[in-house]
PDB file of C-alpha atoms in Angstrom:
ATOM      1  CA  MET A 125      92.307 127.531  95.733  1.00 51.00           C
ATOM      2  CA  THR A 126      92.760 126.220  99.271  1.00 65.00           C
ATOM      3  CA  ALA A 127      92.354 127.784 102.677  1.00 79.00           C
ATOM      4  CA  THR A 128      93.834 126.768 105.995  1.00 87.00           C
ATOM      5  CA  THR A 129      91.712 126.573 109.100  1.00 92.00           C
ATOM      6  CA  THR A 130      92.891 125.543 112.549  1.00 96.00           C
ATOM      7  CA  LEU A 131      90.932 123.644 115.176  1.00 97.00           C
ATOM      8  CA  THR A 132      92.335 123.211 118.665  1.00 97.00           C
ATOM      9  CA  ALA A 133      91.788 120.343 121.057  1.00 98.00           C
ATOM     10  CA  ARG A 134      93.440 118.552 123.954  1.00 98.00           C
ATOM     11  CA  ALA A 135      92.925 115.018 122.617  1.00 98.00           C
ATOM     12  CA  LEU A 136      92.208 113.367 119.277  1.00 98.00           C
ATOM     13  CA  LEU A 137      89.933 110.348 118.832  1.00 98.00           C
ATOM     14  CA  LEU A 138      90.501 108.352 115.656  1.00 98.00           C
ATOM     15  CA  ASP A 139      88.271 105.926 113.847  1.00 98.00           C
ATOM     16  CA  MET A 140      90.262 103.251 112.023  1.00 97.00           C
ATOM     17  CA  ASP A 141      88.698 101.917 108.809  1.00 95.00           C
ATOM     18  CA  SER A 142      88.691 104.441 105.945  1.00 94.00           C
ATOM     19  CA  THR A 143      89.931 107.120 108.349  1.00 97.00           C
ATOM     20  CA  ILE A 144      93.546 106.073 108.915  1.00 98.00           C
ATOM     21  CA  VAL A 145      93.479 102.568 107.359  1.00 97.00           C
ATOM     22  CA  ASN A 146      92.140 101.843 103.886  1.00 96.00           C
ATOM     23  CA  SER A 147      90.496  98.435 104.250  1.00 93.00           C
ATOM     24  CA  GLU A 148      87.767  99.010 101.658  1.00 90.00           C
ATOM     25  CA  ALA A 149      88.820  96.039  99.507  1.00 91.00           C
ATOM     26  CA  VAL A 150      88.497  93.566 102.389  1.00 91.00           C
ATOM     27  CA  VAL A 151      85.234  95.073 103.606  1.00 88.00           C
ATOM     28  CA  GLU A 152      83.754  94.798 100.139  1.00 90.00           C
ATOM     29  CA  ARG A 153      84.868  91.186  99.670  1.00 91.00           C
ATOM     30  CA  CYS A 154      83.478  90.029 103.008  1.00 89.00           C
ATOM     31  CA  TRP A 155      80.206  91.921 102.885  1.00 90.00           C
ATOM     32  CA  ARG A 156      79.455  90.990  99.270  1.00 93.00           C
ATOM     33  CA  ARG A 157      79.933  87.348 100.244  1.00 91.00           C
ATOM     34  CA  TRP A 158      77.539  87.742 103.198  1.00 93.00           C
ATOM     35  CA  ALA A 159      75.023  89.635 101.046  1.00 93.00           C
ATOM     36  CA  ALA A 160      74.995  86.824  98.473  1.00 94.00           C
ATOM     37  CA  GLU A 161      74.381  84.280 101.243  1.00 92.00           C
ATOM     38  CA  GLN A 162      71.351  86.294 102.382  1.00 92.00           C
ATOM     39  CA  GLY A 163      70.023  86.991  98.896  1.00 93.00           C
ATOM     40  CA  LEU A 164      70.673  90.722  99.253  1.00 93.00           C
ATOM     41  CA  ASN A 165      72.014  93.196  96.737  1.00 93.00           C
ATOM     42  CA  GLY A 166      75.693  93.707  97.475  1.00 89.00           C
ATOM     43  CA  ASP A 167      75.748  97.320  96.294  1.00 91.00           C
ATOM     44  CA  GLU A 168      72.883  98.201  98.617  1.00 90.00           C
ATOM     45  CA  VAL A 169      74.499  96.401 101.543  1.00 90.00           C
ATOM     46  CA  LEU A 170      77.772  98.274 101.066  1.00 88.00           C
ATOM     47  CA  LYS A 171      75.923 101.587 101.419  1.00 85.00           C
ATOM     48  CA  VAL A 172      75.194 100.887 105.103  1.00 84.00           C
ATOM     49  CA  VAL A 173      78.058  98.756 106.421  1.00 80.00           C
ATOM     50  CA  HIS A 174      80.574 101.493 107.210  1.00 78.00           C
ATOM     51  CA  GLY A 175      81.128 102.474 110.819  1.00 75.00           C
ATOM     52  CA  ARG A 176      78.916  99.986 112.606  1.00 83.00           C
ATOM     53  CA  GLN A 177      79.779  96.710 114.257  1.00 84.00           C
ATOM     54  CA  GLY A 178      78.844  93.868 111.931  1.00 86.00           C
ATOM     55  CA  TRP A 179      75.919  92.562 113.977  1.00 90.00           C
ATOM     56  CA  ALA A 180      74.395  96.056 114.037  1.00 89.00           C
ATOM     57  CA  THR A 181      74.623  96.301 110.249  1.00 89.00           C
ATOM     58  CA  MET A 182      72.964  92.898 109.914  1.00 93.00           C
ATOM     59  CA  ALA A 183      70.169  93.963 112.259  1.00 92.00           C
ATOM     60  CA  ALA A 184      69.612  97.129 110.219  1.00 90.00           C
ATOM     61  CA  LEU A 185      69.452  95.158 106.976  1.00 93.00           C
ATOM     62  CA  LEU A 186      67.411  92.229 108.309  1.00 93.00           C
ATOM     63  CA  PRO A 187      65.415  93.593 111.264  1.00 93.00           C
ATOM     64  CA  ASP A 188      63.376  90.402 111.727  1.00 93.00           C
ATOM     65  CA  ARG A 189      66.393  88.093 111.801  1.00 93.00           C
ATOM     66  CA  PRO A 190      67.143  86.474 115.189  1.00 95.00           C
ATOM     67  CA  VAL A 191      69.945  88.266 117.024  1.00 92.00           C
ATOM     68  CA  GLU A 192      71.678  84.933 117.648  1.00 94.00           C
ATOM     69  CA  LEU A 193      72.172  84.454 113.908  1.00 94.00           C
ATOM     70  CA  ASN A 194      73.528  87.975 113.530  1.00 93.00           C
ATOM     71  CA  MET A 195      75.992  87.462 116.370  1.00 92.00           C
ATOM     72  CA  ALA A 196      77.133  84.138 114.925  1.00 95.00           C
ATOM     73  CA  ASP A 197      77.648  85.691 111.489  1.00 93.00           C
ATOM     74  CA  ASN A 198      79.435  88.617 113.124  1.00 89.00           C
ATOM     75  CA  ARG A 199      81.945  86.275 114.764  1.00 91.00           C
ATOM     76  CA  ARG A 200      82.494  84.432 111.490  1.00 91.00           C
ATOM     77  CA  MET A 201      82.971  87.674 109.564  1.00 88.00           C
ATOM     78  CA  LEU A 202      85.445  89.023 112.117  1.00 89.00           C
ATOM     79  CA  GLU A 203      87.525  85.882 111.663  1.00 91.00           C
ATOM     80  CA  GLN A 204      87.425  86.293 107.882  1.00 91.00           C
ATOM     81  CA  GLU A 205      88.334  89.965 108.021  1.00 91.00           C
ATOM     82  CA  THR A 206      91.159  89.402 110.510  1.00 94.00           C
ATOM     83  CA  SER A 207      92.788  86.773 108.297  1.00 93.00           C
ATOM     84  CA  ASP A 208      92.323  88.784 105.093  1.00 93.00           C
ATOM     85  CA  THR A 209      94.662  91.777 104.911  1.00 94.00           C
ATOM     86  CA  ASP A 210      95.173  91.757 101.149  1.00 94.00           C
ATOM     87  CA  GLY A 211      94.924  95.352  99.979  1.00 94.00           C
ATOM     88  CA  VAL A 212      94.965  96.888 103.470  1.00 96.00           C
ATOM     89  CA  VAL A 213      97.080 100.054 103.270  1.00 97.00           C
ATOM     90  CA  PRO A 214      97.317 103.356 105.127  1.00 98.00           C
ATOM     91  CA  VAL A 215      95.083 106.213 104.055  1.00 98.00           C
ATOM     92  CA  PRO A 216      97.284 108.784 102.264  1.00 98.00           C
ATOM     93  CA  GLY A 217      99.014 110.922 104.860  1.00 98.00           C
ATOM     94  CA  ALA A 218      98.276 108.534 107.730  1.00 98.00           C
ATOM     95  CA  PRO A 219     101.909 107.526 108.482  1.00 98.00           C
ATOM     96  CA  ALA A 220     103.032 111.145 108.919  1.00 98.00           C
ATOM     97  CA  PHE A 221      99.833 112.010 110.787  1.00 98.00           C
ATOM     98  CA  MET A 222     100.288 109.166 113.271  1.00 98.00           C
ATOM     99  CA  ALA A 223     103.974 109.995 113.703  1.00 98.00           C
ATOM    100  CA  ALA A 224     103.009 113.573 114.581  1.00 97.00           C
ATOM    101  CA  LEU A 225     100.669 112.254 117.297  1.00 98.00           C
ATOM    102  CA  ALA A 226     103.413 110.368 119.147  1.00 96.00           C
ATOM    103  CA  GLY A 227     103.451 111.635 122.703  1.00 94.00           C
ATOM    104  CA  LEU A 228     100.187 113.558 122.290  1.00 98.00           C
ATOM    105  CA  PRO A 229      96.870 112.406 123.815  1.00 98.00           C
ATOM    106  CA  HIS A 230      95.034 110.315 121.253  1.00 98.00           C
ATOM    107  CA  ALA A 231      93.008 107.112 121.091  1.00 98.00           C
ATOM    108  CA  LEU A 232      91.683 104.669 118.528  1.00 98.00           C
ATOM    109  CA  VAL A 233      87.886 104.329 118.683  1.00 98.00           C
ATOM    110  CA  THR A 234      86.821 101.602 116.285  1.00 96.00           C
ATOM    111  CA  SER A 235      83.930  99.228 115.676  1.00 92.00           C
ATOM    112  CA  ALA A 236      86.498  96.498 114.976  1.00 92.00           C
ATOM    113  CA  ASP A 237      87.462  94.120 117.764  1.00 94.00           C
ATOM    114  CA  GLY A 238      90.962  93.862 119.202  1.00 96.00           C
ATOM    115  CA  PRO A 239      92.356  91.177 116.884  1.00 96.00           C
ATOM    116  CA  LEU A 240      90.957  92.871 113.778  1.00 95.00           C
ATOM    117  CA  SER A 241      92.347  96.260 114.779  1.00 97.00           C
ATOM    118  CA  ASP A 242      95.737  94.639 115.450  1.00 97.00           C
ATOM    119  CA  ALA A 243      95.679  92.974 112.022  1.00 97.00           C
ATOM    120  CA  ARG A 244      94.704  96.085 110.079  1.00 96.00           C
ATOM    121  CA  MET A 245      96.945  98.562 111.882  1.00 98.00           C
ATOM    122  CA  GLY A 246      99.800  96.091 111.452  1.00 97.00           C
ATOM    123  CA  ALA A 247      99.089  95.514 107.767  1.00 97.00           C
ATOM    124  CA  ALA A 248      98.998  99.280 107.210  1.00 98.00           C
ATOM    125  CA  GLY A 249     102.244  99.734 109.143  1.00 98.00           C
ATOM    126  CA  LEU A 250     100.696 102.207 111.584  1.00 98.00           C
ATOM    127  CA  PRO A 251     101.488 102.439 115.313  1.00 98.00           C
ATOM    128  CA  MET A 252      98.720 101.414 117.684  1.00 98.00           C
ATOM    129  CA  PRO A 253      97.681 104.302 119.944  1.00 97.00           C
ATOM    130  CA  PRO A 254      98.288 103.678 123.654  1.00 95.00           C
ATOM    131  CA  VAL A 255      94.541 103.962 124.301  1.00 98.00           C
ATOM    132  CA  ARG A 256      92.210 101.828 122.218  1.00 98.00           C
ATOM    133  CA  ILE A 257      88.414 101.469 122.413  1.00 98.00           C
ATOM    134  CA  THR A 258      87.279  98.441 120.396  1.00 97.00           C
ATOM    135  CA  ALA A 259      84.034  96.501 119.998  1.00 93.00           C
ATOM    136  CA  GLU A 260      84.684  94.553 123.199  1.00 95.00           C
ATOM    137  CA  CYS A 261      84.830  97.782 125.220  1.00 96.00           C
ATOM    138  CA  VAL A 262      81.305  99.027 124.510  1.00 96.00           C
ATOM    139  CA  SER A 263      77.738  97.849 124.910  1.00 94.00           C
ATOM    140  CA  ALA A 264      76.403  99.760 121.901  1.00 93.00           C
ATOM    141  CA  SER A 265      77.697 100.265 118.363  1.00 90.00           C
ATOM    142  CA  LYS A 266      78.101 103.609 116.642  1.00 93.00           C
ATOM    143  CA  PRO A 267      76.050 105.826 116.141  1.00 94.00           C
ATOM    144  CA  ASP A 268      75.833 105.512 119.914  1.00 96.00           C
ATOM    145  CA  PRO A 269      78.444 107.872 121.416  1.00 97.00           C
ATOM    146  CA  GLU A 270      79.620 105.375 124.062  1.00 98.00           C
ATOM    147  CA  GLY A 271      82.926 104.586 122.338  1.00 98.00           C
ATOM    148  CA  PHE A 272      83.969 108.200 121.941  1.00 98.00           C
ATOM    149  CA  LEU A 273      82.903 109.073 125.484  1.00 98.00           C
ATOM    150  CA  LYS A 274      84.960 106.148 126.810  1.00 98.00           C
ATOM    151  CA  GLY A 275      87.943 107.225 124.753  1.00 98.00           C
ATOM    152  CA  ALA A 276      87.755 110.747 126.158  1.00 98.00           C
ATOM    153  CA  ALA A 277      87.367 109.427 129.709  1.00 98.00           C
ATOM    154  CA  GLU A 278      90.345 107.077 129.416  1.00 98.00           C
ATOM    155  CA  LEU A 279      92.485 109.934 128.152  1.00 98.00           C
ATOM    156  CA  GLY A 280      91.194 112.136 130.979  1.00 98.00           C
ATOM    157  CA  PHE A 281      89.544 114.872 128.935  1.00 98.00           C
ATOM    158  CA  ALA A 282      86.066 116.345 128.674  1.00 98.00           C
ATOM    159  CA  PRO A 283      84.172 115.606 125.448  1.00 98.00           C
ATOM    160  CA  GLU A 284      84.306 119.232 124.328  1.00 97.00           C
ATOM    161  CA  ASP A 285      88.116 119.095 124.497  1.00 98.00           C
ATOM    162  CA  CYS A 286      88.272 116.199 122.020  1.00 98.00           C
ATOM    163  CA  LEU A 287      88.356 116.222 118.236  1.00 98.00           C
ATOM    164  CA  VAL A 288      87.099 113.182 116.321  1.00 98.00           C
ATOM    165  CA  PHE A 289      88.350 111.914 112.950  1.00 98.00           C
ATOM    166  CA  GLU A 290      85.690 109.839 111.140  1.00 97.00           C
ATOM    167  CA  ASP A 291      84.623 108.739 107.671  1.00 95.00           C
ATOM    168  CA  SER A 292      81.121 107.276 108.056  1.00 93.00           C
ATOM    169  CA  GLU A 293      77.639 108.610 108.704  1.00 93.00           C
ATOM    170  CA  VAL A 294      77.188 106.647 111.927  1.00 93.00           C
ATOM    171  CA  GLY A 295      80.672 107.597 113.140  1.00 95.00           C
ATOM    172  CA  ILE A 296      80.072 111.292 112.534  1.00 97.00           C
ATOM    173  CA  GLU A 297      76.706 111.001 114.273  1.00 96.00           C
ATOM    174  CA  ALA A 298      78.391 109.293 117.220  1.00 97.00           C
ATOM    175  CA  GLY A 299      81.003 112.015 117.520  1.00 97.00           C
ATOM    176  CA  ARG A 300      78.405 114.757 117.443  1.00 97.00           C
ATOM    177  CA  ALA A 301      76.220 112.894 119.949  1.00 97.00           C
ATOM    178  CA  ALA A 302      79.243 112.769 122.274  1.00 98.00           C
ATOM    179  CA  GLY A 303      79.442 116.566 122.124  1.00 98.00           C
ATOM    180  CA  MET A 304      82.613 116.581 120.022  1.00 98.00           C
ATOM    181  CA  ARG A 305      83.683 118.308 116.828  1.00 98.00           C
ATOM    182  CA  VAL A 306      84.322 115.980 113.903  1.00 98.00           C
ATOM    183  CA  ILE A 307      86.758 116.111 111.012  1.00 97.00           C
ATOM    184  CA  GLY A 308      85.357 114.022 108.178  1.00 97.00           C
ATOM    185  CA  VAL A 309      87.915 112.039 106.184  1.00 97.00           C
ATOM    186  CA  GLY A 310      87.206 111.009 102.598  1.00 95.00           C
ATOM    187  CA  GLU A 311      84.467 111.726 100.095  1.00 91.00           C
ATOM    188  CA  ARG A 312      81.843 109.693 101.978  1.00 90.00           C
ATOM    189  CA  ALA A 313      82.107 111.965 105.003  1.00 94.00           C
ATOM    190  CA  ALA A 314      81.273 115.143 103.115  1.00 90.00           C
ATOM    191  CA  ALA A 315      77.554 114.329 102.957  1.00 91.00           C
ATOM    192  CA  PHE A 316      77.126 114.164 106.736  1.00 93.00           C
ATOM    193  CA  ALA A 317      77.988 117.694 107.848  1.00 92.00           C
ATOM    194  CA  PRO A 318      81.229 117.222 109.775  1.00 96.00           C
ATOM    195  CA  THR A 319      82.835 120.295 111.329  1.00 96.00           C
ATOM    196  CA  ALA A 320      85.418 120.137 108.537  1.00 95.00           C
ATOM    197  CA  GLN A 321      86.104 117.660 105.763  1.00 94.00           C
ATOM    198  CA  VAL A 322      89.327 116.554 104.096  1.00 96.00           C
ATOM    199  CA  ARG A 323      90.033 114.332 101.115  1.00 95.00           C
ATOM    200  CA  ASP A 324      92.636 112.420 103.129  1.00 97.00           C
ATOM    201  CA  LEU A 325      95.186 113.022 105.860  1.00 98.00           C
ATOM    202  CA  THR A 326      97.667 114.752 103.564  1.00 97.00           C
ATOM    203  CA  GLN A 327      95.483 117.825 104.186  1.00 97.00           C
ATOM    204  CA  VAL A 328      95.990 117.668 107.978  1.00 98.00           C
ATOM    205  CA  ARG A 329      98.940 118.949 110.012  1.00 97.00           C
ATOM    206  CA  VAL A 330      99.235 118.504 113.778  1.00 98.00           C
ATOM    207  CA  GLU A 331     101.136 120.908 116.014  1.00 97.00           C
ATOM    208  CA  ALA A 332     101.699 120.746 119.771  1.00 96.00           C
ATOM    209  CA  LEU A 333     101.162 124.150 121.374  1.00 96.00           C
ATOM    210  CA  ALA A 334     101.732 125.374 124.915  1.00 89.00           C
ATOM    211  CA  ASP A 335      99.697 124.135 127.885  1.00 93.00           C
ATOM    212  CA  GLY A 336      98.801 120.817 126.251  1.00 95.00           C
ATOM    213  CA  VAL A 337      96.815 122.279 123.376  1.00 97.00           C
ATOM    214  CA  ILE A 338      96.901 120.462 120.030  1.00 98.00           C
ATOM    215  CA  ALA A 339      96.476 122.559 116.893  1.00 98.00           C
ATOM    216  CA  VAL A 340      95.050 120.718 113.908  1.00 98.00           C
ATOM    217  CA  HIS A 341      95.690 122.669 110.717  1.00 97.00           C
ATOM    218  CA  ILE A 342      93.404 121.727 107.847  1.00 96.00           C
ATOM    219  CA  ASP A 343      94.355 122.640 104.297  1.00 90.00           C
ATOM    220  CA  ALA A 344      91.138 122.295 102.330  1.00 71.00           C
ATOM    221  CA  ALA A 345      88.917 124.040  99.852  1.00 55.00           C
ATOM    222  CA  PRO A 346      86.772 126.719 101.520  1.00 47.00           C
ATOM    223  CA  SER A 347      83.616 124.714 100.711  1.00 48.00           C
ATOM    224  CA  GLU A 348      84.955 121.839 102.813  1.00 49.00           C
ATOM    225  CA  ILE A 349      85.116 123.895 106.008  1.00 48.00           C
ATOM    226  CA  ALA A 350      81.887 124.326 107.975  1.00 48.00           C
TER     227      ALA A 350
END
């Protein structure tokens, strides 16, 4: 049994990886390689990599490691991830979802840098939103809310008028810290108390209403709606 709930907003802020783009295969390849280099357990590393910029994940895993080494590894990993698009595909429902957003206020807010976001959105065949907040645009990684607050400001809307789409713990925390409601996408998101949670974007329908209001209709099991 499913139920439909509707959230309204004036702008949507979208994470990229595992929210609209499925890049899990690349992420796993690159981070397992890095984990092996550091003598870390790859399964444990993969539990914490999602949502953060790479250097922030490295700092969380190896808190005593010099920041210069983390930044150097971050640059190397970004190059690897940008050149590796094997298996990068849209999240189910993402093409129709993005098409429905054409002409509506929305932004990409991602921990990837510009080249990596270009590569993954291109590989998934998804249009790049006109406003994009990437790693180069912020001074702090998620769970800091800076990226979402910048996205809202560039679109010209107050935080409370924005609705975030996220998959990761740190991304959901960042959205909440920005004073925004969050739709969690994917099974991982369900554990972190988003406003609502969907399996994928096939459960989301977007409708433009009067006066610039965006209705987001969520078809989900009642237990998935907070």
